[in-house]
């Protein structure tokens, strides 16, 4: 059995040599049909006109080599456009084009083939950008056609005009004939060329510029001069999101979900291997509809604390948070970060007899400030002792970002999103007390008996209720969304006609 | 006259009562919750405003090592970005806002739009040629 081939010999090697030496490289582009699936070879930018792959089971005795050959339709046309095999874009070198062909032994008056090349015409209106096909070789199968199944090994010198230029070409082998129903087979095509196509679009390959050598073109690299950074991924993808908390857990409050309004934007910086290099996070304490001094933090679910090199930017003023040397909170089995231990440190209370900040329309507005909180996972390509964090693995868990508050300076009194797990420092004795119905063993967490949460993550900046306005009074589709388990009004938080009672929504 | 008026009033009252009972029996309306804490929510509801998409990419067997950035986006918001080699098969989980109905997957000059309904996207780089 012949070698399973689509021989693009060490393409990385070829590219390297071409990139750095500018010289020509001896290589071959081959097609032996042994994929058994024409679609796969078409994916590699080969093209077929009326030609199918046939197995030795389908056409016993006619397969030229291996298990498969390509077979033309009945050759009853003298048009070169009826039956053909066409290469991907190639850069040609000196040498001979080789292939094997035979007829099926069926009847016919004449059978012949011709070989063509076409250059690349970038300005061509056709999607293929192929220029005119120019014939440079022809072969006539000897008569009689009927009964002729001889295998012919064709060897054709690559035309001089194609060799050692920077131009790219396609080569087409066309089969023609008249009379009868005989077909032709072709196999073991070898071209002394360098593959120069770019699947899946299959236009000529463009050499990339990669200043930092990380394998990502400068055009796609958001850090083109930094080999250790490559992409920015954001959560949420557009603008900021908001986390809205009620802070009287385990008791219900006024359901205005403004006890802490925290805008967030997470920026995951990855390298070319998809490893998390750093997180550059922004948090904006936009409103505090409470008098309790609440802290805010988050866990990166599944990330061990020692996968973090260091953190920067937390605001810890109350002396109640213990951190490891790398900045993660101590005594946590998963990387947990306390960003601020008293939200009032970043958004002072309005004062003047008003509680909190930015939830009472009559009270003066306090301009929010941004917390820039960074987490470093890798430095100069070297991860923290706990190993590299793969971004795509991290986000598999829907609760990978697990934000929470702890209320009234009681570190263990955590409030998380519905069904999000508590940290190791949460005091679980609060569970199932007052209005809370958390049952960790059943996966029910931070929800009441009727499954109401104390916190929500919104995927865009939330226009929150004014003080003591229940969210179902301010956001008129919230109730429908919740009662239909999210089937209706997934956009309940948007400013659409009929969605809001604007008198109940805080405006700056 | 007085008796007649009384009779009309009685009939009108009875008619109204019957109508009200009819309406009540044919269109029973649950009490509208006026507070969030009065809502009756399914225990299965996760209160999430995002949805999950499983993206499967079927690469081209035997293709050259050709790496470009695979991007999943919608209206300028990028939800996924990874360097992808076209000869690989990969599966990734992507999280998008629940309101996003379509995403555009791009790879170099290639792009294709997908509906997010059903939560699965299969991007097959192997073309399907017509039967010969």
XYZ file of C-alpha atoms in Angstrom:
640
model
C 0.000 0.000 0.000
C 1.426 3.276 -0.942
C 2.200 6.057 1.401
C -0.750 8.133 2.534
C 0.110 11.335 0.869
C -0.595 14.834 0.430
C 3.062 15.615 0.651
C 3.617 19.135 1.664
C 7.070 18.465 2.887
C 7.642 20.161 6.164
C 5.791 23.297 5.367
C 7.056 25.128 8.397
C 10.555 24.367 7.203
C 9.730 25.531 3.708
C 8.218 28.739 4.937
C 11.181 29.392 7.160
C 13.658 28.988 4.361
C 11.680 31.109 2.016
C 11.214 33.747 4.625
C 14.805 33.927 5.728
C 16.889 32.952 2.749
C 14.685 34.096 -0.062
C 15.972 31.127 -1.958
C 14.171 28.308 -3.668
C 13.538 25.062 -1.892
C 13.203 21.685 -3.481
C 9.858 20.299 -2.548
C 7.039 18.374 -4.055
C 3.328 18.746 -4.101
C 1.602 15.442 -4.672
C -1.842 13.958 -5.022
C -2.303 10.209 -4.760
C -6.059 10.119 -4.033
C -5.447 7.918 -1.011
C -7.510 10.193 1.203
C -10.339 8.380 -0.541
C -12.343 11.577 -0.254
C -12.167 14.164 -2.979
C -13.637 16.729 -0.562
C -10.585 16.491 1.673
C -8.235 17.156 -1.216
C -10.528 19.951 -2.393
C -10.156 21.355 1.129
C -6.452 21.423 0.387
C -7.244 23.493 -2.697
C -7.130 20.825 -5.356
C -9.970 21.154 -7.849
C -11.789 18.587 -9.910
C -13.883 19.007 -13.017
C -16.151 16.019 -13.520
C -13.580 13.800 -11.847
C -14.447 11.429 -8.990
C -12.412 9.161 -6.730
C -12.915 5.464 -7.262
C -11.803 2.631 -5.041
C -10.417 -0.738 -6.095
C -13.665 -2.226 -4.840
C -15.688 -0.065 -7.190
C -13.372 -0.428 -10.188
C -11.354 -3.611 -9.638
C -8.293 -3.853 -11.818
C -8.418 -0.252 -12.895
C -7.001 1.560 -9.872
C -3.530 2.710 -10.852
C -1.936 2.351 -7.429
C -3.008 2.059 -3.831
C -6.679 1.898 -3.014
C -7.967 4.881 -4.938
C -7.504 6.687 -8.232
C -9.294 9.629 -9.800
C -11.630 8.789 -12.674
C -12.993 11.054 -15.376
C -16.511 10.967 -16.734
C -17.084 9.362 -20.137
C -14.789 11.294 -22.433
C -17.040 12.448 -25.206
C -15.996 16.081 -25.364
C -12.988 17.752 -26.880
C -13.373 20.671 -24.532
C -10.546 20.912 -21.981
C -13.093 22.195 -19.504
C -15.063 18.955 -19.275
C -12.801 16.688 -17.253
C -9.797 17.901 -15.342
C -7.708 17.920 -12.202
C -6.223 21.220 -11.100
C -3.499 21.900 -8.568
C -3.577 24.405 -5.747
C -1.504 27.554 -6.249
C 2.150 26.539 -6.586
C 5.572 28.061 -6.875
C 7.344 26.021 -9.512
C 10.893 24.728 -9.564
C 13.052 22.926 -12.083
C 12.103 19.322 -12.528
C 9.485 17.143 -14.086
C 5.784 16.920 -13.488
C 4.917 13.257 -13.107
C 1.651 11.381 -13.145
C 0.217 8.061 -14.165
C -2.824 7.631 -16.318
C -4.732 4.881 -18.029
C -7.951 4.399 -19.904
C -10.807 2.293 -18.653
C -10.778 0.015 -21.667
C -14.175 1.237 -22.743
C -14.964 2.035 -26.355
C -13.973 5.320 -27.966
C -12.758 6.953 -31.116
C -10.040 9.101 -29.596
C -8.728 9.957 -26.135
C -6.127 12.548 -25.222
C -4.980 14.788 -22.437
C -3.382 18.190 -22.227
C -1.546 20.040 -19.463
C -1.951 23.759 -18.857
C -0.747 26.436 -16.517
C -2.421 29.633 -15.406
C -0.927 32.494 -13.479
C -2.439 34.478 -10.647
C -4.331 37.584 -11.642
C -5.237 39.451 -8.477
C -7.314 41.983 -10.391
C -9.388 39.340 -12.132
C -13.115 39.688 -11.472
C -13.361 35.927 -10.998
C -13.218 34.589 -7.455
C -10.507 32.108 -8.450
C -8.193 34.873 -9.715
C -6.903 32.464 -12.339
C -5.519 33.835 -15.565
C -5.934 32.170 -18.931
C -4.894 28.506 -19.038
C -2.043 27.994 -21.462
C -1.318 24.554 -22.839
C 2.273 23.298 -22.609
C 1.927 19.562 -23.122
C -0.414 17.087 -24.780
C -0.634 13.323 -25.023
C -2.771 11.134 -27.230
C -3.683 7.669 -26.021
C -2.775 5.183 -28.719
C -5.535 3.436 -30.594
C -7.347 1.214 -30.317
C -9.056 2.887 -27.366
C -11.363 -0.033 -26.809
C -9.608 -2.469 -24.498
C -6.644 -0.178 -23.828
C -5.884 -0.184 -20.095
C -2.152 0.373 -20.278
C -0.744 2.590 -17.526
C 1.207 5.493 -18.999
C 3.740 7.276 -16.832
C 3.849 10.856 -18.000
C 6.869 13.021 -17.274
C 6.867 16.651 -18.368
C 9.535 19.271 -17.688
C 8.159 22.261 -15.852
C 8.028 25.096 -18.398
C 11.000 27.419 -18.012
C 8.733 30.426 -17.706
C 7.268 29.098 -14.469
C 10.529 28.320 -12.772
C 12.243 30.339 -10.084
C 9.967 33.322 -10.174
C 8.042 34.757 -7.285
C 4.846 34.221 -9.261
C 2.406 31.489 -8.419
C 0.678 29.173 -10.856
C -1.918 26.472 -11.099
C -1.483 23.467 -13.349
C -4.451 21.717 -14.900
C -4.555 18.310 -16.530
C -7.534 18.005 -18.878
C -8.884 14.859 -20.507
C -10.730 14.909 -23.809
C -12.113 12.466 -26.299
C -14.717 11.563 -28.842
C -16.926 8.592 -29.437
C -17.784 5.716 -27.151
C -18.008 5.696 -23.390
C -14.448 5.081 -22.248
C -13.060 6.994 -19.301
C -9.588 7.759 -18.001
C -7.931 7.336 -14.638
C -5.161 9.445 -13.142
C -3.058 8.934 -10.040
C 0.280 9.626 -8.362
C 0.606 13.220 -9.458
C 3.908 14.822 -8.466
C 4.770 18.473 -9.012
C 8.267 19.835 -8.307
C 6.749 22.843 -6.654
C 6.131 24.514 -3.362
C 2.557 24.539 -2.155
C 1.409 28.136 -2.092
C -2.304 28.045 -1.429
C -4.147 29.262 1.599
C -7.071 27.071 2.575
C -9.972 27.386 3.062
C -10.209 30.369 0.728
C -7.520 28.863 -1.531
C -6.096 32.094 -2.867
C -2.296 32.318 -2.958
C -0.628 32.194 0.398
C 0.516 35.539 1.668
C 3.673 35.615 3.695
C 2.908 37.031 7.063
C 4.812 39.701 8.888
C 5.392 38.598 12.434
C 7.670 41.072 14.163
C 7.735 39.272 17.521
C 7.940 35.777 16.039
C 5.109 34.350 18.106
C 3.429 32.819 15.076
C 0.631 35.365 14.894
C 0.749 37.850 12.056
C 1.175 41.466 13.041
C -2.186 42.102 11.449
C -3.899 39.788 13.940
C -1.560 40.250 16.897
C -2.763 42.826 19.403
C 0.760 42.892 20.846
C 2.804 42.657 17.619
C 6.084 43.465 19.325
C 5.602 41.324 22.387
C 6.285 37.601 21.902
C 4.594 36.807 25.204
C 1.269 38.462 24.510
C -1.074 38.093 21.613
C -4.806 38.582 22.149
C -7.167 40.579 24.312
C -10.427 38.886 25.208
C -13.007 40.837 27.094
C -15.816 39.941 29.431
C -18.251 41.320 28.624
C -17.251 41.620 25.003
C -18.829 45.027 24.581
C -18.409 47.921 26.972
C -18.951 47.201 30.688
C -21.205 44.774 32.466
C -22.782 45.348 35.850
C -23.054 43.234 38.950
C -26.050 44.195 41.066
C -26.368 43.112 44.672
C -28.909 43.058 47.442
C -26.957 43.058 50.675
C -29.329 41.978 53.443
C -28.840 38.265 52.751
C -29.933 35.911 54.210
C -32.950 38.175 54.581
C -34.809 39.775 51.720
C -34.347 43.488 51.278
C -36.194 45.951 49.115
C -35.260 44.164 45.876
C -33.960 47.317 44.239
C -30.707 45.484 43.456
C -28.708 48.636 43.991
C -27.086 47.962 47.355
C -23.912 47.644 45.361
C -23.821 48.500 41.664
C -20.459 47.525 40.338
C -19.547 47.865 36.679
C -16.890 45.486 35.469
C -14.753 44.819 32.451
C -12.394 41.868 32.488
C -9.551 41.823 29.998
C -7.951 38.418 29.529
C -4.587 38.729 27.818
C -3.434 35.489 26.220
C -0.371 34.397 24.321
C -0.287 32.573 20.999
C -0.777 29.252 22.799
C -3.981 30.452 24.437
C -2.373 30.656 27.871
C -3.532 33.370 30.184
C -0.730 35.890 30.624
C -2.601 38.440 32.682
C -5.991 39.859 33.513
C -6.374 43.601 33.367
C -9.654 44.309 35.105
C -11.617 47.456 35.597
C -14.237 47.822 38.295
C -16.351 50.892 38.836
C -18.305 51.279 42.055
C -21.195 53.198 40.512
C -23.739 53.151 43.295
C -24.188 52.047 46.861
C -27.794 51.887 47.986
C -26.876 50.772 51.455
C -25.263 51.811 54.660
C -23.372 48.553 55.189
C -19.684 48.559 54.486
C -19.429 45.816 51.912
C -16.366 44.352 50.239
C -16.129 42.881 46.767
C -14.066 40.075 45.344
C -14.141 37.214 42.891
C -12.896 33.709 42.414
C -11.507 32.299 39.195
C -13.066 28.891 39.423
C -10.665 26.048 38.833
C -7.547 28.188 39.032
C -5.230 27.189 41.881
C -3.941 30.078 43.990
C -0.346 29.320 43.023
C -1.145 29.796 39.335
C -0.961 33.511 40.055
C 2.335 35.357 40.069
C 1.084 38.592 41.553
C -1.775 41.054 41.764
C -1.879 44.782 41.708
C -4.474 47.420 42.461
C -6.641 46.075 45.251
C -7.986 48.545 47.789
C -7.828 46.956 51.205
C -8.177 49.450 54.025
C -10.034 47.593 56.743
C -7.427 45.095 57.897
C -9.750 42.131 57.551
C -8.268 40.418 54.472
C -5.270 38.123 54.606
C -3.338 37.667 51.378
C -0.646 35.321 50.216
C 2.577 36.812 48.895
C 1.216 36.597 45.355
C -1.840 38.672 46.228
C -4.498 35.978 46.282
C -6.578 35.691 49.395
C -5.135 33.305 51.956
C -6.715 29.998 52.876
C -8.556 29.591 49.597
C -8.297 26.465 47.482
C -9.111 28.421 44.326
C -7.647 31.746 43.278
C -9.756 34.346 45.043
C -9.146 38.057 44.902
C -10.558 40.697 47.187
C -10.652 43.822 45.050
C -11.962 46.190 47.692
C -12.871 45.519 51.288
C -15.138 48.520 51.696
C -16.858 49.898 48.617
C -17.225 53.278 50.283
C -13.456 53.657 49.977
C -13.971 54.177 46.249
C -17.428 55.777 46.271
C -17.929 57.886 49.376
C -21.412 58.264 50.757
C -23.268 61.323 49.589
C -23.720 62.505 53.134
C -26.117 65.271 54.102
C -28.578 62.830 55.599
C -28.653 60.540 52.601
C -27.702 56.896 52.771
C -25.158 55.519 50.327
C -24.427 57.134 46.999
C -26.109 57.513 43.636
C -29.395 55.764 44.315
C -31.507 58.672 45.602
C -32.390 61.131 42.842
C -32.635 64.052 45.253
C -29.178 63.481 46.653
C -26.035 64.964 45.101
C -24.288 62.768 42.563
C -20.937 61.273 43.483
C -18.636 60.732 40.528
C -17.610 57.067 40.424
C -13.985 56.132 40.259
C -12.398 53.141 38.568
C -10.424 50.381 40.241
C -7.730 48.939 38.020
C -7.010 45.483 39.310
C -4.431 43.363 37.490
C -3.517 39.734 37.882
C -0.294 38.366 36.398
C -0.164 34.669 35.535
C 2.966 34.524 33.370
C 6.055 36.602 32.985
C 8.451 36.425 30.020
C 6.660 33.275 28.944
C 7.116 31.538 32.294
C 3.978 30.654 34.245
C 3.542 30.756 38.007
C 4.477 27.602 39.952
C 0.881 26.361 39.760
C 1.162 26.056 35.997
C -0.271 27.882 33.038
C -3.962 28.681 32.870
C -5.467 27.916 29.478
C -8.103 30.495 28.695
C -10.367 28.176 26.725
C -10.268 25.644 29.582
C -11.030 28.329 32.141
C -14.222 29.499 30.474
C -15.653 26.016 29.999
C -17.090 26.388 33.495
C -20.066 28.743 33.260
C -19.211 29.971 36.750
C -15.540 30.571 36.000
C -15.954 34.178 37.050
C -17.535 34.015 40.474
C -17.970 37.531 41.872
C -19.295 38.129 45.361
C -19.621 40.656 48.112
C -19.103 40.150 51.788
C -21.292 42.335 53.871
C -20.864 44.623 56.819
C -17.171 43.757 57.193
C -18.001 40.158 58.042
C -15.668 38.248 55.756
C -17.648 35.030 55.957
C -20.950 36.642 55.031
C -20.629 36.223 51.287
C -23.338 36.859 48.710
C -22.871 35.215 45.329
C -24.908 34.871 42.164
C -27.666 32.291 42.224
C -26.201 28.783 42.443
C -22.617 30.038 42.402
C -20.479 28.345 45.041
C -19.203 30.143 48.133
C -15.484 30.490 48.741
C -13.687 28.481 51.388
C -14.005 31.441 53.743
C -17.776 31.715 53.520
C -19.632 31.076 56.738
C -22.114 28.462 55.659
C -24.031 28.690 58.920
C -25.970 31.505 57.242
C -27.361 29.058 54.709
C -31.030 28.207 55.069
C -31.619 30.933 57.608
C -34.214 33.699 57.314
C -35.232 33.956 53.641
C -32.311 31.989 52.269
C -32.905 28.422 51.173
C -29.370 27.445 50.143
C -28.799 23.728 50.166
C -25.221 23.132 49.018
C -25.696 19.394 48.815
C -28.381 19.917 46.195
C -26.536 22.637 44.339
C -29.018 25.283 45.428
C -27.127 28.339 46.577
C -27.981 31.918 47.408
C -31.632 31.559 46.472
C -34.776 31.856 48.508
C -37.488 29.228 48.835
C -39.145 30.689 45.740
C -35.728 30.801 44.038
C -35.092 34.535 44.186
C -31.404 35.540 44.121
C -29.578 38.288 45.927
C -27.270 39.171 43.052
C -27.234 39.282 39.272
C -24.644 39.735 36.536
C -25.801 41.893 33.663
C -23.965 41.708 30.360
C -24.156 45.424 29.807
C -24.166 48.549 31.921
C -27.302 48.409 34.038
C -29.647 51.318 34.544
C -30.584 50.347 38.069
C -33.656 51.152 40.166
C -33.789 54.145 42.463
C -33.667 53.509 46.159
C -36.423 51.209 47.418
C -37.952 50.701 43.979
C -38.427 46.999 43.479
C -36.831 45.942 40.235
C -40.132 44.629 38.907
C -41.515 48.137 39.262
C -38.639 49.753 37.410
C -37.970 47.097 34.772
C -41.342 46.021 33.550
C -40.253 42.891 31.700
C -38.063 41.549 34.484
C -40.949 39.606 35.965
C -41.827 37.959 32.639
C -38.191 37.065 32.060
C -37.814 35.506 35.480
C -41.152 33.703 35.540
C -40.512 32.170 32.118
C -37.040 31.038 33.194
C -35.491 33.379 30.683
C -37.573 32.258 27.707
C -39.165 35.689 27.322
C -37.649 39.139 27.402
C -34.008 38.162 27.635
C -33.417 41.841 26.954
C -35.537 43.041 29.880
C -32.785 45.416 31.026
C -32.687 47.352 27.757
C -34.260 50.730 27.162
C -37.036 49.693 24.818
C -40.594 50.976 24.574
C -42.686 49.501 27.344
C -39.727 48.030 29.165
C -39.203 50.648 31.820
C -40.825 52.864 34.356
C -38.302 55.652 34.048
C -39.430 57.302 37.275
C -38.132 54.260 39.111
C -34.758 54.219 37.419
C -31.832 56.202 38.719
C -30.471 58.866 36.427
C -27.314 60.766 37.030
C -93.171 52.747 40.085
C -90.958 52.302 43.106
C -91.412 48.534 42.922
C -90.571 48.569 39.192
C -87.329 50.494 39.784
C -86.375 48.118 42.549
C -86.947 45.183 40.240
C -84.786 46.718 37.489
C -82.005 47.441 39.951
C -82.179 43.910 41.333
C -82.060 42.420 37.843
C -79.168 44.654 36.858
C -77.255 43.678 39.991
C -77.898 39.989 39.417
C -76.864 40.355 35.774
C -73.618 42.070 36.729
C -72.906 39.444 39.353
C -73.473 36.640 36.831
C -71.251 38.360 34.264
C -68.468 38.814 36.797
C -68.690 35.171 37.816
C -68.623 34.154 34.167
C -65.502 36.213 33.521
C -63.839 34.851 36.622
C -64.545 31.256 35.746
C -63.404 31.584 32.108
C -60.354 33.775 32.663
C -58.787 33.011 36.015
C -55.943 35.428 36.535
C -53.231 34.760 39.072
C -52.503 37.513 41.449
C -49.914 39.805 39.916
C -46.785 39.899 42.044
C -45.892 43.437 42.969
C -42.634 42.493 44.652
C -39.744 40.444 43.406
C -39.886 38.384 46.561
C -43.404 37.272 45.641
C -42.371 35.826 42.282
C -42.629 32.115 41.851
C -39.512 31.072 39.989
C -38.538 27.676 38.676
C -35.767 26.070 40.730
C -34.012 25.260 37.444
C -33.721 28.909 36.401
C -30.108 30.061 36.710
C -30.756 33.817 36.371
C -28.025 34.023 33.769
C -28.131 36.496 30.923
C -25.583 34.616 28.894
C -25.852 31.448 26.887
C -23.338 28.819 25.972
C -22.348 27.795 22.472
C -20.345 24.732 21.628
C -18.156 25.529 18.649
C -16.801 22.526 16.766
C -14.288 23.202 14.041
C -13.484 20.430 11.602
C -10.120 21.021 10.015
C -8.717 19.736 6.753
C -6.735 16.530 7.156
C -3.233 16.824 5.752
C -3.422 20.568 5.338
C -0.265 22.574 5.748
C 0.510 24.048 9.129
C -1.314 27.265 8.564
C -2.294 29.216 11.632
C -4.606 32.155 11.701
C -6.848 33.700 14.257
C -10.249 32.090 14.564
C -12.674 34.739 15.740
C -16.297 34.494 16.850
C -18.034 37.833 16.943
C -21.289 39.638 16.572
C -21.744 43.271 15.661
C -18.212 44.135 16.649
C -18.248 42.273 19.950
C -15.627 39.529 19.957
C -16.547 36.503 22.058
C -13.745 34.159 21.127
C -10.319 34.466 19.606
C -7.689 31.782 19.295
C -4.811 30.900 17.029
C -6.055 27.944 15.025
C -4.249 25.544 12.707
C -6.483 24.562 9.837
C -5.470 20.910 10.033
C -6.876 20.538 13.553
C -10.257 19.578 14.931
C -11.162 21.570 17.994
C -14.172 22.062 20.244
C -14.560 25.161 22.328
C -17.184 26.567 24.652
C -18.096 30.170 24.006
C -20.265 32.373 26.162
C -22.383 35.027 24.544
C -25.156 37.332 25.710
C -28.445 35.462 25.567
C -29.820 38.121 23.232
C -27.303 37.359 20.472
C -29.045 35.342 17.749
C -26.264 35.088 15.169
C -22.501 35.069 15.264
C -19.933 35.515 12.551
C -16.986 33.140 12.523
C -13.935 34.419 10.679
C -10.611 32.809 9.835
C -8.337 34.958 7.730
C -10.341 35.941 4.654
C -12.950 33.267 5.357
C -16.158 34.118 7.160
C -19.441 32.407 7.794
C -22.517 33.373 9.794
C -24.227 30.962 12.169
C -27.435 31.009 14.132
C -26.896 30.531 17.856
C -30.196 28.682 18.227
C -29.584 25.215 19.563
C -26.321 26.196 21.179
C -24.088 24.346 18.714
C -22.048 25.567 15.795
C -20.173 23.250 13.468
C -17.663 24.893 11.178
C -16.477 22.335 8.645
C -13.570 23.486 6.535
C -13.857 20.428 4.289
C -15.937 21.503 1.302
C -18.710 19.353 -0.103
C -18.235 18.907 -3.821
C -21.211 17.867 -5.928
C -21.407 14.180 -6.736
C -19.852 13.156 -10.055
